[in-house]
Coordinates of C-alpha atoms and ligand atoms in Angstrom, one line a residue:
X1 CA -2.7 25.8 -18.1
X2 CA -4.3 26.6 -14.8
X3 CA -1.1 27.8 -13.2
X4 CA -0.2 30.2 -16.0
X5 CA 3.2 31.3 -17.2
X6 CA 5.4 31.5 -14.1
X7 CA 2.4 31.1 -11.9
X8 CA 0.8 34.3 -13.2
X9 CA -2.8 33.0 -13.3
X10 CA -2.6 31.6 -9.8
X11 CA -1.3 35.0 -8.6
X12 CA -4.0 36.8 -10.3
X13 CA -6.6 34.6 -8.6
X14 CA -5.1 35.4 -5.2
X15 CA -4.9 39.1 -5.9
X16 CA -8.5 39.3 -7.2
X17 CA -10.1 37.1 -4.6
X18 CA -7.9 37.1 -1.6
X19 CA -7.9 33.3 -1.7
X20 CA -5.1 30.9 -2.5
X21 CA -6.0 28.5 -5.2
X22 CA -5.1 24.8 -4.8
X23 CA -4.6 23.0 -8.1
X24 CA -5.9 19.5 -8.3
X25 CA -5.1 17.3 -11.3
X26 CA -7.9 15.6 -13.2
X27 CA -6.9 12.0 -13.7
X28 CA -6.5 11.0 -17.4
X29 CA -8.4 7.9 -16.6
X30 CA -11.6 8.8 -14.7
X31 CA -11.5 7.5 -11.1
X32 CA -14.7 7.2 -9.2
X33 CA -12.7 7.1 -5.9
X34 CA -10.8 10.3 -6.6
X35 CA -14.0 12.1 -7.6
X36 CA -16.0 10.7 -4.6
X37 CA -13.3 11.7 -2.1
X38 CA -12.9 15.2 -3.5
X39 CA -16.6 15.8 -3.7
X40 CA -17.1 14.4 -0.2
X41 CA -14.5 16.8 1.2
X42 CA -16.0 19.7 -0.7
X43 CA -19.5 18.9 0.6
X44 CA -18.2 18.7 4.1
X45 CA -16.0 21.8 4.0
X46 CA -17.7 23.5 7.0
X47 CA -17.1 20.6 9.2
X48 CA -13.5 20.2 7.8
X49 CA -12.9 23.8 8.8
X50 CA -13.9 23.1 12.3
X51 CA -11.7 20.0 12.5
X52 CA -8.7 21.8 11.1
X53 CA -9.2 24.7 13.5
X54 CA -9.4 22.4 16.4
X55 CA -6.3 20.5 15.3
X56 CA -4.5 23.8 14.9
X57 CA -5.3 24.9 18.4
X58 CA -4.2 21.5 19.7
X59 CA -0.9 21.7 18.0
X60 CA -0.1 25.3 19.0
X61 CA -1.1 25.0 22.6
X62 CA 1.5 25.8 25.2
X63 CA 3.7 22.9 26.2
X64 CA 2.9 21.6 29.6
X65 CA 5.4 18.8 30.2
X66 CA 8.5 19.5 32.2
X67 CA 10.3 16.4 31.1
X68 CA 11.1 15.3 27.6
X69 CA 11.4 11.7 26.4
X70 CA 10.6 9.6 23.4
X71 CA 9.1 6.1 23.6
X72 CA 7.7 3.6 21.2
X73 CA 5.2 1.0 22.2
X74 CA 4.3 -1.8 19.8
X75 CA 0.6 -2.7 19.7
X76 CA 1.1 -5.3 17.0
X77 CA 3.3 -6.2 14.0
X78 CA 6.2 -7.6 16.1
X79 CA 7.5 -11.1 15.3
X80 CA 4.5 -11.3 12.8
X81 CA 3.4 -9.7 9.6
X82 CA 0.2 -7.7 10.0
X83 CA -1.8 -5.5 12.4
X84 CA 0.8 -2.7 12.3
X85 CA 0.2 -0.3 15.1
X86 CA 2.8 1.7 17.2
X87 CA 2.4 4.4 19.7
X88 CA 5.1 7.1 19.7
X89 CA 4.8 8.9 23.0
X90 CA 6.7 12.0 24.1
X91 CA 6.6 14.2 27.1
X92 CA 3.9 16.2 25.4
X93 CA 2.0 14.0 23.0
X94 CA 0.9 10.6 21.8
X95 CA 0.8 9.5 18.2
X96 CA -0.4 6.3 16.7
X97 CA 1.4 5.1 13.6
X98 CA -0.7 2.8 11.5
X99 CA -3.6 0.6 12.6
X100 CA -4.0 -2.5 10.4
X101 CA -5.5 -6.0 10.3
X102 CA -3.7 -9.3 10.2
X103 CA -4.6 -11.1 6.9
X104 CA -5.6 -14.7 7.3
X105 CA -6.0 -14.4 11.1
X106 CA -9.6 -13.6 11.9
X107 CA -10.0 -11.4 15.0
X108 CA -6.4 -10.5 15.6
X109 CA -6.5 -6.8 15.9
X110 CA -3.8 -4.5 17.4
X111 CA -3.7 -4.4 21.2
X112 CA -5.8 -1.2 21.4
X113 CA -7.2 -2.2 24.8
X114 CA -3.9 -1.5 26.7
X115 CA -3.3 1.8 28.5
X116 CA -0.9 2.9 25.8
X117 CA -3.7 2.2 23.3
X118 CA -7.1 3.6 23.7
X119 CA -7.9 2.7 27.4
X120 CA -7.1 6.3 28.3
X121 CA -9.7 7.3 25.8
X122 CA -9.5 7.9 22.0
X123 CA -9.1 11.6 22.8
X124 CA -5.8 11.0 24.5
X125 CA -4.2 10.5 21.0
X126 CA -2.9 13.7 19.4
X127 CA -2.6 12.3 15.9
X128 CA -2.7 9.2 13.8
X129 CA -0.1 8.8 11.0
X130 CA -0.7 6.3 8.2
X131 CA 2.4 5.2 6.3
X132 CA 0.5 3.6 3.4
X133 CA -2.9 2.2 2.5
X134 CA -2.4 -1.5 2.6
X135 CA -5.0 -3.1 4.9
X136 CA -2.4 -4.6 7.3
X137 CA -1.5 -0.9 8.1
X138 CA -4.8 0.8 7.5
X139 CA -7.9 -1.5 8.0
X140 CA -8.7 -0.3 11.5
X141 CA -8.2 3.4 11.1
X142 CA -12.0 3.8 10.7
X143 CA -12.5 1.7 13.8
X144 CA -10.7 4.5 15.8
X145 CA -13.5 6.8 14.9
X146 CA -16.1 4.3 16.0
X147 CA -14.2 4.3 19.4
X148 CA -14.5 8.1 19.6
X149 CA -11.3 9.4 18.1
X150 CA -11.9 12.7 16.4
X151 CA -8.3 13.9 15.7
X152 CA -6.3 14.2 12.5
X153 CA -5.1 11.3 10.2
X154 CA -1.9 12.3 8.5
X155 CA -1.1 10.6 5.2
X156 CA -0.3 11.5 1.6
X157 CA -3.1 12.3 -0.9
X158 CA -2.9 9.0 -2.8
X159 CA -2.9 7.1 0.6
X160 CA -6.1 9.0 1.5
X161 CA -7.9 7.9 -1.7
X162 CA -6.6 4.3 -1.5
X163 CA -7.7 4.1 2.1
X164 CA -11.2 4.9 1.0
X165 CA -11.1 2.4 -1.8
X166 CA -9.5 -0.5 0.2
X167 CA -11.5 -0.1 3.4
X168 CA -14.8 0.0 1.5
X169 CA -13.7 -3.1 -0.2
X170 CA -12.7 -4.6 3.2
X171 CA -16.3 -4.1 4.4
X172 CA -17.7 -5.7 1.2
X173 CA -15.4 -8.8 1.5
X174 CA -16.1 -9.1 5.2
X175 CA -19.9 -9.1 4.6
X176 CA -19.6 -11.5 1.7
X177 CA -17.7 -14.0 3.9
X178 CA -20.6 -13.8 6.4
X179 CA -18.7 -11.8 9.0
X180 CA -20.0 -8.8 10.9
X181 CA -17.7 -5.9 9.8
X182 CA -16.1 -4.1 12.8
X183 CA -17.3 -0.7 11.6
X184 CA -19.5 0.8 8.9
X185 CA -18.9 3.1 5.9
X186 CA -19.9 6.0 8.1
X187 CA -16.7 5.5 10.1
X188 CA -14.7 5.4 6.8
X189 CA -16.3 8.7 5.9
X190 CA -15.2 10.1 9.3
X191 CA -11.7 8.9 8.7
X192 CA -11.5 10.6 5.3
X193 CA -13.0 13.8 6.8
X194 CA -10.2 13.9 9.3
X195 CA -7.3 13.3 6.9
X196 CA -4.7 16.0 6.6
X197 CA -2.6 15.2 3.6
X198 CA 1.1 15.9 3.6
X199 CA 3.4 15.8 0.5
X200 CA 6.8 14.1 0.6
X201 CA 9.7 16.1 2.0
X202 CA 7.5 18.7 3.7
X203 CA 8.0 19.2 7.4
X204 CA 4.7 19.4 9.3
X205 CA 3.9 20.1 12.9
X206 CA 1.5 17.4 14.1
X207 CA 1.7 17.9 17.9
X208 CA 2.9 20.5 20.3
X209 CA 6.4 19.0 20.3
X210 CA 6.5 16.7 17.2
X211 CA 7.2 17.3 13.6
X212 CA 6.5 14.8 10.8
X213 CA 8.2 14.5 7.4
X214 CA 7.2 11.9 4.8
X215 CA 9.6 10.5 2.2
X216 CA 9.1 8.2 -0.7
X217 CA 9.1 4.5 0.4
X218 CA 8.9 3.0 -3.1
X219 CA 6.4 0.3 -1.9
X220 CA 3.0 1.4 -3.2
X221 CA 1.4 4.6 -4.4
X222 CA 1.8 7.2 -1.7
X223 CA 3.7 5.0 0.7
X224 CA 5.9 7.0 3.1
X225 CA 8.9 6.5 5.2
X226 CA 7.9 8.6 8.2
X227 CA 10.4 10.7 10.1
X228 CA 9.5 12.2 13.5
X229 CA 11.4 15.0 15.2
X230 CA 10.6 15.6 18.8
X231 CA 11.4 19.1 20.1
X232 CA 13.6 19.4 23.1
X233 CA 15.1 15.9 22.7
X234 CA 17.9 14.5 20.6
X235 CA 15.5 11.9 19.4
X236 CA 14.6 11.6 15.7
X237 CA 12.6 8.5 15.1
X238 CA 12.1 7.0 11.6
X239 CA 9.4 4.4 10.8
X240 CA 10.3 2.7 7.6
X241 CA 6.8 1.5 7.0
X242 CA 7.0 -1.0 4.1
X243 CA 9.8 -0.3 1.7
X244 CA 11.3 -1.2 -1.6
X245 CA 14.8 0.1 -1.8
X246 CA 15.7 -0.5 -5.5
X247 CA 13.9 1.3 -8.2
X248 CA 11.0 -0.5 -9.9
X249 CA 9.3 0.3 -13.2
X250 CA 6.6 2.1 -11.2
X251 CA 8.4 3.8 -8.3
X252 CA 11.7 5.3 -7.4
X253 CA 13.4 3.4 -4.6
X254 CA 12.9 4.3 -0.9
X255 CA 14.7 7.5 0.3
X256 CA 17.0 7.0 3.3
X257 CA 18.6 10.3 4.1
X258 CA 17.3 12.4 6.9
X259 CA 18.3 15.6 8.7
X260 CA 18.8 13.4 11.7
X261 CA 17.9 9.8 12.8
X262 CA 18.5 8.2 16.1
X263 CA 16.1 5.2 16.0
X264 CA 14.8 3.3 13.1
X265 CA 11.7 1.1 13.3
X266 CA 12.4 -1.2 10.4
X267 CA 10.2 -3.6 8.4
X268 CA 11.7 -7.1 8.1
X269 CA 9.3 -9.0 5.8
X270 CA 12.1 -10.5 3.7
X271 CA 14.7 -10.3 6.5
X272 CA 15.9 -14.0 6.3
X273 CA 19.4 -14.8 5.0
X274 CA 17.9 -16.7 2.0
X275 CA 15.2 -14.1 1.2
X276 CA 17.0 -13.1 -1.9
X277 CA 14.7 -12.6 -4.8
X278 CA 15.4 -12.7 -8.5
X279 CA 16.3 -9.3 -9.8
X280 CA 13.7 -7.4 -11.8
X281 CA 15.2 -8.1 -15.2
X282 CA 15.2 -11.8 -14.6
X283 CA 11.6 -11.7 -13.4
X284 CA 10.5 -9.8 -16.5
X285 CA 12.3 -12.4 -18.7
X286 CA 10.6 -15.3 -17.0
X287 CA 7.2 -13.6 -17.3
X288 CA 7.7 -12.9 -21.0
X289 CA 8.9 -16.4 -21.7
X290 CA 5.8 -17.9 -20.0
X291 CA 3.5 -15.6 -22.1
X292 CA 5.3 -16.4 -25.4
X293 CA 5.1 -20.2 -24.8
X294 CA 1.4 -19.9 -23.9
X295 CA 0.7 -17.7 -27.0
X296 CA 2.4 -20.3 -29.3
X297 CA 0.0 -22.9 -27.9
X298 CA -2.9 -20.7 -28.6
X299 CA -3.7 -20.4 -24.8
X300 CA -4.4 -17.6 -22.4
X301 CA -2.1 -16.4 -19.6
X302 CA -3.8 -15.5 -16.4
X303 CA -1.9 -13.5 -13.7
X304 CA -3.4 -13.1 -10.3
X305 CA -2.3 -9.8 -8.8
X306 CA -3.1 -7.3 -6.1
X307 CA -5.1 -4.4 -7.4
X308 CA -2.8 -1.8 -5.9
X309 CA 0.8 -1.7 -7.0
X310 CA 1.7 -5.1 -8.4
X311 CA -0.9 -4.8 -11.2
X312 CA 0.4 -1.5 -12.4
X313 CA 3.9 -2.8 -12.3
X314 CA 2.9 -5.7 -14.4
X315 CA 1.0 -3.4 -16.8
X316 CA 4.1 -1.4 -17.4
X317 CA 6.2 -4.5 -18.0
X318 CA 3.6 -5.8 -20.5
X319 CA 3.2 -2.5 -22.3
X320 CA 7.0 -2.1 -22.7
X321 CA 7.4 -5.8 -23.9
X322 CA 4.6 -5.4 -26.5
X323 CA 5.9 -2.0 -27.7
X324 CA 9.4 -3.5 -28.2
X325 CA 8.0 -6.6 -29.8
X326 CA 9.3 -9.0 -27.2
X327 CA 5.9 -10.5 -26.8
X328 CA 3.2 -10.5 -29.5
X329 CA 0.5 -7.9 -29.4
X330 CA -2.7 -9.3 -27.9
X331 CA -5.4 -8.0 -25.6
X332 CA -4.5 -7.5 -21.9
X333 CA -7.7 -7.8 -19.8
X334 CA -7.8 -6.1 -16.4
X335 CA -10.3 -7.5 -14.0
X336 CA -11.5 -6.5 -10.5
X337 CA -10.4 -3.3 -8.8
X338 CA -7.3 -3.0 -11.0
X339 CA -8.8 -0.5 -13.4
X340 CA -9.9 1.8 -10.6
X341 CA -6.6 1.5 -8.8
X342 CA -4.8 2.3 -12.0
X343 CA -6.9 5.4 -12.5
X344 CA -5.9 6.6 -9.0
X345 CA -2.2 6.1 -10.0
X346 CA -2.7 8.3 -13.0
X347 CA -4.2 11.1 -10.8
X348 CA -0.9 11.3 -8.9
X349 CA 2.0 11.1 -11.4
X350 CA 4.2 13.0 -9.0
X351 CA 4.4 9.9 -6.9
X352 CA 5.5 7.6 -9.7
X353 CA 9.0 6.9 -11.0
X354 CA 10.4 9.9 -12.9
X355 CA 10.3 8.2 -16.3
X356 CA 6.6 7.2 -15.9
X357 CA 5.7 10.6 -14.7
X358 CA 7.3 12.2 -17.7
X359 CA 5.4 9.9 -20.1
X360 CA 2.1 10.6 -18.3
X361 CA 2.6 14.3 -18.8
X362 CA 3.2 13.9 -22.5
X363 CA 0.2 13.7 -24.7
X364 CA -0.2 10.2 -26.1
X365 CA 2.7 9.0 -23.9
X366 CA 0.7 7.7 -21.0
X367 CA 1.6 3.9 -20.7
X368 CA -1.6 3.2 -18.8
X369 CA -3.6 4.3 -21.8
X370 CA -1.9 1.6 -24.0
X371 CA -4.4 0.4 -26.6
X372 CA -4.3 -3.3 -25.6
X373 CA -5.5 -2.6 -22.1
X374 CA -9.1 -3.6 -21.6
X375 CA -11.2 -3.2 -18.5
X376 CA -13.4 -6.3 -18.0
X377 CA -17.0 -5.5 -17.3
X378 CA -18.9 -8.5 -16.0
X379 CA -19.3 -12.2 -16.5
X380 CA -20.6 -11.9 -20.1
X381 CA -17.4 -10.2 -21.2
X382 CA -15.4 -12.9 -19.4
X383 CA -17.2 -15.5 -21.4
X384 CA -16.4 -13.7 -24.6
X385 CA -12.7 -13.5 -23.7
X386 CA -12.7 -17.2 -22.8
X387 CA -14.2 -18.1 -26.2
X388 CA -11.7 -15.8 -28.0
X389 CA -8.0 -16.2 -29.0
X390 CA -4.8 -15.8 -27.0
X391 CA -4.8 -13.0 -24.5
X392 CA -3.4 -12.0 -21.1
X393 CA -5.6 -11.6 -18.0
X394 CA -4.5 -9.7 -14.9
X395 CA -7.1 -10.2 -12.2
X396 CA -7.6 -9.9 -8.4
X397 CA -7.3 -11.3 -5.9
X398 CA -3.5 -11.7 -5.8
X399 CA -3.6 -14.8 -3.6
X400 CA -6.5 -16.4 -5.3
X401 CA -8.6 -15.9 -2.2
X402 CA -11.8 -14.8 -4.1
X403 CA -12.7 -12.1 -6.5
X404 CA -12.9 -12.5 -10.4
X405 CA -9.8 -14.7 -10.5
X406 CA -12.1 -17.5 -9.4
X407 CA -14.2 -17.2 -12.5
X408 CA -11.0 -17.2 -14.7
X409 CA -9.8 -20.3 -13.0
X410 CA -13.0 -22.2 -13.6
X411 CA -12.7 -21.5 -17.3
X412 CA -9.0 -21.7 -17.8
X413 CA -7.5 -24.2 -15.2
X414 CA -8.7 -27.3 -17.2
X415 CA -7.1 -26.0 -20.4
X416 CA -3.6 -27.4 -21.0
X417 CA -2.8 -24.7 -23.5
X418 CA -3.3 -21.9 -21.0
X419 CA -1.1 -20.9 -18.1
X420 CA -1.1 -19.2 -14.7
X421 CA 1.8 -17.0 -13.6
X422 CA 2.2 -16.0 -10.0
X423 CA 3.9 -12.6 -9.6
X424 CA 3.5 -12.2 -5.8
X425 CA 3.8 -13.9 -2.5
X426 CA 1.3 -16.7 -1.8
X427 CA 0.5 -16.9 2.0
X428 CA -0.1 -20.1 3.8
X429 CA -3.7 -21.3 3.8
X430 CA -4.5 -19.6 0.5
X431 CA -5.7 -21.3 -2.6
X432 CA -2.8 -19.6 -4.4
X433 CA -0.4 -21.5 -2.2
X434 CA -2.1 -24.8 -2.9
X435 CA -2.0 -24.3 -6.7
X436 CA 1.6 -23.1 -6.4
X437 CA 2.5 -26.3 -4.6
X438 CA 1.0 -28.5 -7.3
X439 CA -2.7 -29.1 -6.4
X440 CA -4.3 -31.1 -9.2
X441 CA -7.8 -29.8 -8.8
X442 CA -9.8 -27.0 -7.2
X443 CA -13.1 -27.6 -5.2
X444 CA -15.1 -24.5 -6.1
X445 CA -17.9 -25.0 -3.7
X446 CA -15.8 -25.2 -0.6
X447 CA -14.5 -21.8 -1.5
X448 CA -18.0 -20.4 -1.7
X449 CA -17.9 -19.7 -5.4
X450 CA -19.8 -20.9 -8.4
X451 CA -23.3 -20.3 -6.9
X452 CA -22.9 -23.1 -4.4
X453 CA -22.8 -25.8 -7.0
X454 CA -20.2 -28.4 -6.1
X455 CA -17.7 -28.5 -8.8
X456 CA -14.3 -30.2 -9.1
X457 CA -12.1 -28.2 -11.5
X458 CA -9.0 -30.1 -12.7
X459 CA -5.8 -28.1 -13.0
X460 CA -4.3 -28.7 -16.4
X461 CA -2.8 -25.4 -17.2
X462 CA 0.9 -24.6 -16.7
X463 CA 1.7 -22.9 -13.3
X464 CA 4.8 -20.7 -13.1
X465 CA 6.0 -18.6 -10.1
X466 CA 8.1 -15.5 -10.8
X467 CA 9.7 -13.9 -7.8
X468 CA 11.2 -10.4 -8.2
X469 CA 8.1 -8.3 -8.6
X470 CA 7.6 -7.9 -4.8
X471 CA 6.6 -4.5 -3.4
X472 CA 9.0 -5.3 -0.5
X473 CA 12.7 -5.1 -0.6
X474 CA 14.6 -8.5 -0.2
X475 CA 17.2 -9.1 2.4
X476 CA 19.9 -7.3 0.4
X477 CA 17.7 -4.3 0.0
X478 CA 16.8 -4.1 3.7
X479 CA 20.4 -4.3 4.7
X480 CA 21.3 -1.8 2.0
X481 CA 18.6 0.7 3.3
X482 CA 20.2 0.7 6.8
X483 CA 23.8 0.5 5.6
X484 CA 23.4 3.5 3.3
X485 CA 21.1 5.4 5.6
X486 CA 22.2 8.9 6.4
X487 CA 22.9 9.4 9.2
X488 CA 23.2 5.9 10.6
X489 CA 20.7 5.3 13.4
X490 CA 22.0 4.4 16.9
X491 CA 19.3 1.7 17.3
X492 CA 17.1 -0.4 15.0
X493 CA 13.9 -2.1 16.0
X494 CA 13.2 -4.9 13.6
X495 CA 9.4 -5.4 13.2
X496 CA 6.9 -6.5 10.5
X497 CA 8.4 -10.0 9.8
X498 CA 8.0 -13.6 10.9
X499 CA 10.0 -14.8 13.9
X500 CA 13.0 -16.0 11.8
X501 CA 13.0 -12.9 9.6
X502 CA 13.2 -10.3 12.4
X503 CA 15.8 -12.4 14.3
X504 CA 18.0 -12.9 11.2
X505 CA 17.7 -9.3 10.1
X506 CA 18.4 -7.9 13.5
X507 CA 21.4 -10.1 14.0
X508 CA 22.6 -9.2 10.4
X509 CA 22.4 -5.4 11.1
X510 CA 24.1 -5.8 14.5
X511 CA 27.0 -8.0 13.2
X512 CA 27.5 -6.5 9.8
X513 CA 26.8 -2.8 10.5
X514 CA 27.6 -2.6 14.2
X515 CA 24.3 -1.0 15.1
X516 CA 22.3 -1.9 18.3
X517 CA 19.2 -3.9 17.3
X518 CA 16.2 -5.3 19.0
X519 CA 13.5 -7.6 17.6
X520 CA 10.7 -6.6 20.1
X521 CA 7.6 -8.5 21.0
X522 CA 4.2 -7.0 20.9
X523 CA 3.3 -4.7 23.8
X524 CA 7.0 -3.9 24.6
X525 CA 8.0 -0.3 25.0
X526 CA 11.4 1.3 24.1
X527 CA 12.7 4.5 25.4
X528 CA 15.2 6.3 23.1
X529 CA 17.9 8.6 24.4
Ligands
LIG1 ZN1 2.4 -2.8 2.5

């Protein structure tokens, strides 16, 4: 409506006012995050203009270097999962790709203190590029602003909004656990203020000699495979970020064709030979079977899930199964940040799988507005759901490490008619892993829940684990991404995986595809040419 027939209205606005209008979509589900971020940027438009002008001058300065080269230094995320941070340095510029935390490992931040990091001063970085909003890639982006960085952060629009949502939650969780957060919400605001959003498949100059192009990574909303072209060199460097190569219900699979690609920095989360997950169809069948059995017993099915990505995938699976009559209609309660994260998804249908996008654009077709979805609002409503009939509950946190899922467990774990279905990876040292491995009770107090009253909750409900819904590609997908990549890279650096995973993936790529591979350690530097 706003654009007009053939863009006529937009043109008229430009002709009449001399300004180009930018059209923003109002999410069909109201999102506080999207509204807050947009209002914030509008309120700070004068400062934004100064930032953008400064960035522009920086990019279009005369080149000063008389030598060209391309190097990548790893500040984290090598032979481990977490604290992703890489510095891409060229003759002319230095770019930081991601800056995340390491979940479950207190205090392990990227090696920012080395000369390639921030020792030369936060000002020595020309740009920061964020591949996606997961905290193991993004948590310390605001910290850079505390250290004095005041340059641009390039990411997609949904990544910017999710960065706001997830880092604010990171501060909240950190305080709740009695830790002193490494930065404050002011630094998150600074980070948002400095974002420059880039759409997929749009070439953008981000430094005097470097151009960035994002492509769909299929991993979470707004996730991007990041391609860097360095002027004056033959070096095109691709950072895969986290990828899912096959299509899922929610996203098209990662894109892997580039104008040129010499080096690939490749995630290896599921790089081991035996990291072969069930296919999606199988996973869906297992989930539906568990729900049907629980329903017949009159119980409730509780599904712990990450707020961003996995929850929306599960929502689409449940919506389709109920629409087709494969599982009985019953309320699907969504608890924690899931509703807000879903609202953000509906604000950016362009980033979703083509089929879902089409349905969102159709009136009455939006799968996320399915009548059985219910947003849980507080403990009273949880109590009512517990007292009621069969239902499905999707709740954070995905690894049962806090959040509203604790309340659901207290009520439902002792009930032999109910069940719990894991749809994601349960890391070592999480309560999720303990339950998955057959724990027969939960001590609520030791986890800091239940108002400090010691309580021993017996686990009587059914526990099922369904693999196949991961946001990461499995071994076959990772190999497929490289094998079918166009053009084939000359060198692959396998990162973002445990020791075994990076070793086995790098040897697989070398032996099966004949490409030079390295599984670097943290703090190593590679020169490409
Ligand atoms: Zn991720």
